[in-house]
Coordinates of C-alpha atoms and ligand atoms in Angstrom, one line a residue:
M1 CA -8.4 -16.9 2.0
T2 CA -8.3 -20.5 0.8
K3 CA -7.7 -21.5 -2.8
R4 CA -7.3 -19.9 -6.2
D5 CA -9.6 -21.4 -8.8
L6 CA -9.1 -19.3 -11.8
S7 CA -11.6 -21.4 -13.8
I8 CA -14.7 -19.7 -12.1
T9 CA -15.9 -16.5 -13.7
L10 CA -17.7 -13.8 -11.7
T11 CA -20.9 -14.5 -13.6
Q12 CA -20.7 -18.3 -12.8
H13 CA -20.1 -17.4 -9.1
I14 CA -23.1 -15.0 -9.0
L15 CA -25.3 -17.7 -10.7
R16 CA -24.1 -20.3 -8.2
Q17 CA -25.0 -18.0 -5.3
Q18 CA -28.4 -17.4 -6.9
R19 CA -29.1 -21.2 -7.1
I20 CA -28.3 -21.5 -3.3
N21 CA -31.1 -19.1 -2.6
P22 CA -34.5 -20.7 -3.5
E23 CA -36.3 -17.3 -3.6
A24 CA -33.9 -15.8 -6.1
T25 CA -35.5 -14.6 -9.3
G26 CA -32.4 -13.6 -11.2
A27 CA -33.1 -9.9 -10.7
F28 CA -30.1 -9.5 -8.5
T29 CA -27.9 -11.4 -10.8
T30 CA -28.8 -9.1 -13.7
L31 CA -28.1 -6.1 -11.5
L32 CA -24.6 -7.3 -10.5
N33 CA -23.8 -8.3 -14.0
E34 CA -24.6 -4.8 -15.4
L35 CA -22.6 -3.2 -12.6
V36 CA -19.6 -5.4 -13.7
V37 CA -20.0 -4.1 -17.3
A38 CA -19.9 -0.5 -16.0
A39 CA -16.8 -1.3 -13.9
K40 CA -15.0 -2.8 -17.0
L41 CA -15.7 0.4 -18.9
I42 CA -14.4 2.5 -16.0
S43 CA -11.3 0.2 -15.7
R44 CA -10.6 0.6 -19.4
E45 CA -10.8 4.4 -19.1
V46 CA -8.6 4.5 -16.0
N47 CA -6.0 2.4 -17.8
K48 CA -5.7 4.9 -20.5
A49 CA -5.6 7.9 -18.2
G50 CA -2.6 10.0 -19.3
L51 CA -3.1 9.0 -23.0
A52 CA -6.6 10.2 -23.6
D53 CA -7.8 13.7 -22.5
I54 CA -9.4 12.3 -19.4
L55 CA -7.1 13.6 -16.6
G56 CA -7.8 16.7 -14.5
G57 CA -10.8 18.6 -13.3
T58 CA -14.1 19.4 -15.0
G59 CA -14.1 22.8 -13.3
K60 CA -17.2 21.8 -11.4
I61 CA -17.7 21.4 -7.7
N62 CA -19.8 18.5 -6.5
V63 CA -22.4 18.2 -3.7
Q64 CA -19.6 17.5 -1.3
G65 CA -17.9 20.8 -2.1
E66 CA -15.1 18.9 -3.9
Q67 CA -13.6 19.4 -7.4
V68 CA -15.2 17.0 -9.9
Q69 CA -12.5 15.2 -11.9
K70 CA -13.2 14.2 -15.5
L71 CA -12.9 10.5 -14.6
D72 CA -15.3 11.0 -11.6
Q73 CA -17.9 12.4 -14.1
F74 CA -17.2 9.6 -16.6
A75 CA -17.6 6.9 -14.0
N76 CA -20.7 8.4 -12.6
Q77 CA -22.3 8.7 -16.0
V78 CA -21.4 5.1 -17.0
I79 CA -22.9 3.6 -13.9
I80 CA -26.1 5.6 -14.1
E81 CA -26.5 4.9 -17.8
R82 CA -25.8 1.2 -17.6
M83 CA -27.9 0.6 -14.5
Q84 CA -31.0 2.7 -15.3
H85 CA -32.3 0.4 -18.1
I86 CA -32.0 -3.0 -16.4
G87 CA -35.5 -2.9 -14.9
Q88 CA -34.3 -4.0 -11.4
L89 CA -33.8 -0.6 -9.7
C90 CA -36.3 1.8 -8.2
C91 CA -33.6 4.5 -7.8
M92 CA -29.9 5.1 -7.3
G93 CA -27.8 7.4 -5.1
S94 CA -24.4 8.6 -6.0
E95 CA -21.8 10.5 -4.1
E96 CA -21.7 12.9 -7.1
N97 CA -25.5 13.7 -7.2
A98 CA -27.2 15.8 -4.6
D99 CA -30.5 13.9 -4.7
L100 CA -31.6 10.4 -5.5
I101 CA -31.4 9.5 -9.1
D102 CA -34.7 8.5 -10.7
I103 CA -35.2 5.8 -13.4
P104 CA -36.3 7.4 -16.6
P105 CA -39.9 6.7 -17.5
Q106 CA -39.1 4.7 -20.6
Y107 CA -37.5 2.0 -18.5
P108 CA -39.2 -0.4 -16.1
K109 CA -38.6 -0.1 -12.4
G110 CA -37.7 -2.9 -9.9
D111 CA -37.2 -3.3 -6.1
Y112 CA -33.5 -2.7 -5.7
I113 CA -31.6 0.4 -4.7
I114 CA -28.0 1.0 -5.4
L115 CA -25.9 3.5 -3.6
F116 CA -22.4 4.2 -4.9
D117 CA -19.2 6.2 -4.9
P118 CA -18.4 6.1 -8.7
L119 CA -14.7 6.9 -8.3
D120 CA -13.3 6.9 -4.8
G121 CA -9.9 8.5 -4.2
S122 CA -10.3 11.1 -6.9
S123 CA -7.3 13.2 -5.7
N124 CA -5.2 10.2 -6.8
I125 CA -6.4 9.9 -10.3
D126 CA -3.8 12.2 -11.9
V127 CA -0.9 10.5 -10.2
N128 CA -1.5 6.9 -11.2
V129 CA -2.4 5.7 -7.7
S130 CA -5.1 3.0 -7.1
I131 CA -8.7 4.3 -7.1
G132 CA -12.0 2.4 -6.8
T133 CA -15.8 2.2 -7.1
I134 CA -17.8 1.4 -3.9
F135 CA -21.3 0.1 -3.9
G136 CA -24.1 -1.0 -1.5
I137 CA -27.3 -2.6 -2.6
Y138 CA -30.7 -2.6 -0.7
K139 CA -34.1 -4.0 -1.4
K140 CA -37.0 -1.6 -1.2
K141 CA -39.3 -2.1 1.7
S142 CA -42.3 0.1 0.8
K143 CA -44.5 -0.1 -2.2
E144 CA -43.6 3.5 -3.2
T145 CA -42.4 4.1 -6.7
R146 CA -42.2 7.9 -6.9
I147 CA -38.7 9.2 -6.4
D148 CA -39.8 11.9 -3.9
H149 CA -41.3 9.1 -1.7
L150 CA -38.3 6.8 -1.8
L151 CA -35.9 8.5 0.6
N152 CA -37.2 6.4 3.6
D153 CA -36.4 3.3 1.7
V154 CA -32.9 4.5 1.1
L155 CA -32.1 6.0 4.6
R156 CA -31.7 2.6 6.3
P157 CA -28.9 1.1 8.5
G158 CA -26.1 -0.6 6.5
I159 CA -26.9 -3.9 8.1
E160 CA -30.0 -4.0 5.8
Q161 CA -27.8 -4.1 2.6
V162 CA -28.3 -7.2 0.5
A163 CA -24.9 -6.9 -1.1
A164 CA -21.9 -4.6 -1.0
G165 CA -18.5 -4.4 -2.4
Y166 CA -16.0 -2.5 -4.5
F167 CA -13.9 -2.5 -7.6
I168 CA -10.3 -1.5 -7.2
Y169 CA -8.4 -0.1 -10.2
G170 CA -4.9 -0.9 -9.2
S171 CA -1.9 -3.0 -10.4
S172 CA -4.8 -5.1 -11.6
T173 CA -8.5 -4.5 -11.5
M174 CA -10.4 -6.5 -8.9
M175 CA -13.9 -6.8 -7.7
V176 CA -14.6 -7.8 -4.1
Y177 CA -18.1 -8.4 -2.9
T178 CA -20.4 -10.2 -0.5
T179 CA -24.1 -10.9 -0.2
G180 CA -23.7 -11.2 3.6
N181 CA -25.3 -13.9 5.8
G182 CA -22.3 -16.2 5.9
T183 CA -21.9 -16.3 2.1
G184 CA -18.3 -15.0 2.5
V185 CA -16.3 -12.2 0.8
H186 CA -14.9 -13.1 -2.6
G187 CA -12.4 -11.4 -4.8
F188 CA -12.2 -11.6 -8.6
T189 CA -9.4 -10.3 -10.8
L190 CA -10.0 -8.9 -14.3
F191 CA -8.1 -10.8 -16.9
P192 CA -7.8 -8.0 -19.5
S193 CA -7.0 -10.4 -22.5
V194 CA -10.2 -12.4 -21.7
G195 CA -12.3 -9.5 -20.5
E196 CA -13.6 -11.6 -17.6
F197 CA -13.3 -11.3 -13.8
L198 CA -12.0 -14.7 -12.5
L199 CA -12.2 -15.9 -8.9
S200 CA -8.8 -15.2 -7.5
H201 CA -9.5 -14.7 -3.8
E202 CA -12.1 -17.1 -2.5
N203 CA -13.6 -16.6 1.0
I204 CA -11.4 -13.7 2.2
R205 CA -10.9 -13.5 6.0
I206 CA -9.3 -10.5 7.6
P207 CA -6.7 -11.3 10.3
E208 CA -8.1 -10.7 13.9
K209 CA -5.3 -8.3 14.6
G210 CA -3.1 -6.4 12.2
K211 CA 0.3 -4.8 12.2
M212 CA -0.6 -1.7 10.2
Y213 CA -2.5 1.5 10.9
S214 CA -3.7 3.9 8.2
V215 CA -4.6 7.5 9.0
N216 CA -3.9 10.9 7.6
E217 CA -1.6 12.2 10.3
G218 CA -1.5 15.6 8.8
N219 CA -4.8 16.0 10.5
Y220 CA -3.2 15.6 13.9
P221 CA -3.7 19.2 15.1
Y222 CA -7.4 18.9 14.3
W223 CA -8.0 15.8 16.5
D224 CA -9.2 15.6 20.0
D225 CA -7.4 14.1 23.0
R226 CA -8.8 10.6 22.7
T227 CA -7.8 10.4 19.0
W228 CA -4.3 11.5 19.8
K229 CA -4.0 8.9 22.5
L230 CA -5.3 6.2 20.1
V231 CA -2.9 7.0 17.3
D232 CA 0.0 7.3 19.8
Y233 CA -1.0 3.8 21.1
F234 CA -0.3 2.3 17.7
K235 CA 3.0 4.1 17.5
T236 CA 4.3 3.2 20.9
K237 CA 6.9 0.5 21.3
D238 CA 5.6 -2.6 23.0
P239 CA 6.9 -5.9 21.6
N240 CA 4.3 -7.9 23.6
T241 CA 1.4 -6.4 21.6
G242 CA 3.3 -6.2 18.3
R243 CA 3.8 -2.4 18.5
P244 CA 4.8 -0.1 17.0
Y245 CA 2.5 -0.8 14.0
S246 CA 3.7 0.2 10.6
S247 CA 2.0 3.2 9.0
R248 CA 0.5 2.8 5.5
Y249 CA -1.7 5.6 4.0
V250 CA -2.5 5.7 0.3
G251 CA -5.3 8.3 0.7
S252 CA -7.6 6.2 -1.5
L253 CA -10.1 4.5 0.9
V254 CA -10.6 1.5 -1.4
A255 CA -6.8 0.9 -1.7
D256 CA -6.2 1.3 2.1
F257 CA -9.2 -0.8 2.9
H258 CA -8.2 -3.6 0.4
R259 CA -4.7 -3.9 1.7
N260 CA -5.9 -4.1 5.3
L261 CA -8.6 -6.6 4.4
L262 CA -5.9 -9.0 2.9
K263 CA -3.1 -8.3 5.4
G264 CA -4.8 -7.1 8.5
G265 CA -4.8 -3.6 10.1
I266 CA -6.9 -0.6 10.8
F267 CA -8.0 2.3 8.7
M268 CA -9.1 5.4 10.6
Y269 CA -10.7 8.7 9.4
P270 CA -11.6 10.2 12.8
T271 CA -13.7 13.3 13.6
D272 CA -11.7 16.4 13.2
N273 CA -12.5 20.0 13.9
K274 CA -11.4 21.6 10.6
N275 CA -14.8 23.1 10.7
P276 CA -14.9 24.0 14.5
K277 CA -18.7 24.7 14.4
K278 CA -19.3 21.2 13.1
P279 CA -16.6 18.7 14.0
T280 CA -17.1 15.6 11.8
G281 CA -15.5 12.8 10.0
K282 CA -14.9 13.2 6.2
L283 CA -16.2 9.9 4.8
R284 CA -19.7 9.3 3.6
L285 CA -21.9 6.8 5.6
M286 CA -24.1 5.6 2.7
V287 CA -21.6 5.2 -0.2
E288 CA -18.3 4.5 1.6
A289 CA -18.6 3.5 5.2
N290 CA -21.6 1.2 5.0
P291 CA -20.6 -0.9 2.0
L292 CA -17.1 -1.5 3.3
A293 CA -18.5 -2.2 6.8
F294 CA -20.7 -4.9 5.3
V295 CA -17.7 -6.4 3.6
V296 CA -15.4 -6.3 6.6
Q297 CA -18.0 -7.8 8.9
E298 CA -18.6 -10.7 6.6
A299 CA -14.8 -11.2 6.4
G300 CA -14.6 -11.4 10.3
G301 CA -13.6 -7.7 10.9
Y302 CA -15.4 -4.8 12.3
A303 CA -16.3 -1.2 11.5
S304 CA -17.1 1.5 14.1
D305 CA -17.8 5.2 14.2
G306 CA -15.8 5.2 17.5
H307 CA -19.0 4.6 19.6
G308 CA -20.7 1.6 18.0
P309 CA -21.1 -0.4 14.8
I310 CA -21.3 1.6 11.6
L311 CA -23.8 -0.9 10.3
E312 CA -26.3 0.1 13.0
I313 CA -26.3 3.9 12.4
E314 CA -29.8 5.2 11.4
P315 CA -29.0 7.6 8.6
T316 CA -30.7 11.0 8.5
E317 CA -29.4 12.2 5.2
L318 CA -28.1 10.8 1.9
H319 CA -24.7 12.5 2.1
Q320 CA -24.2 12.1 5.9
R321 CA -20.5 12.0 7.0
V322 CA -19.2 9.7 9.7
P323 CA -15.9 9.1 11.5
L324 CA -14.7 5.6 10.5
F325 CA -12.5 3.0 12.1
I326 CA -12.5 -0.2 10.1
G327 CA -10.4 -3.3 9.7
S328 CA -9.2 -6.1 12.0
K329 CA -11.6 -6.8 14.8
Q330 CA -9.3 -6.4 17.8
D331 CA -7.8 -3.2 16.4
V332 CA -11.1 -1.6 15.8
E333 CA -12.5 -2.6 19.1
L334 CA -9.5 -1.1 20.8
A335 CA -10.0 2.1 18.7
E336 CA -13.6 2.2 19.9
A337 CA -12.6 1.8 23.5
Y338 CA -10.3 4.8 23.1
I339 CA -12.7 7.0 21.2
S340 CA -15.7 6.3 23.4
G341 CA -13.7 7.2 26.5
K342 CA -13.4 3.7 28.1
M343 CA -9.6 4.2 28.2
D344 CA -9.7 7.7 29.8
Ligands
LIG1 P1 -10.6 11.6 -2.1 O1 -10.9 12.9 -1.3 O2 -9.3 11.7 -2.9 O3 -11.8 11.2 -3.0 O4 -13.6 9.6 -0.1 C1 -12.7 10.5 -0.1 C2 -11.3 10.1 0.0 O5 -10.5 10.4 -1.1 C3 -11.0 8.7 0.4 O6 -10.8 7.8 -0.7 C4 -9.7 8.8 1.1 O7 -9.4 7.7 2.0 C5 -9.8 10.1 1.8 O8 -10.8 10.9 1.1 C6 -8.5 10.9 1.8 O9 -8.7 12.1 2.5 P2 -7.5 13.0 3.0 O10 -6.9 13.5 1.7 O11 -8.1 14.0 3.8 O12 -6.6 12.1 3.8

């Protein structure tokens, strides 16, 4: 991270990036700007959680089999409603919706696709712990416009994203995003009194190697031998390699990821056998792993499923789950070596 220049607003920054790209039409700028408006509305609601009747569950179960919180539902609705009318999207995909979301016929369609997790870390909403919104943006390849023909345009490796990032609703609200291709990862902090995101973290670089590991160790009995060895490695004393690492686990992916991005470290959600018939990771490839993998790669880090880059996985379904190892490059490469058996 280099300098703090609080005079640059997010909108100015997006416009500057647009000017660098001679093919840019402004469509993408419109898209990001509208997403920012949605996030400001979510941030406002998150900030008054506890005062307004917005805490707790809706009583519904989502496509992931999880309790839908009121704020989850609010965030999902706000993003869909704000984004559907801008004329730049051909469809959307949300963690909360089983199928792709169509653009209503009264609005024009465009070439972009946005996939998002409206409110990540829902189990932390009621206890005032940081939560976030994660997004990845793709450009349609085909000429299809009908929703039932667009799945192939959506099920693409994360490396094909044209932008990705997240909003974190924490001690302050921040947006971190990248458009890839060496443009860098930039962070903006929402100044509530001005209502603007201002550039606070320009060109974020993740340290090559960290001092912290983040994993839910309550899952220890459900892991395999290689995962045990990996986690034990981080806990073993060896001053030459800076071990033991410190443990930090918020249980909100965005919060754990954001800390590690700024300070260095590794976040892990390995495969577990809680469902012995189908051992799997918990996190979603399209709306969680891919966007954060795109960000971390641009910041000099790495994301792996334990066998290879997250960004190269060919998805087969919208709500596919993956094991995730993400953060400082050296730490994630080491995790990959353990999980793929190179250290056996
Ligand atoms: P949550 O279930 O609270 O929405 O994406 C799901 C997620 O949170 C991540 O934000 C978080 O990192 C992880 O699950 C926490 O899962 P565990 O409670 O199993 O550790």
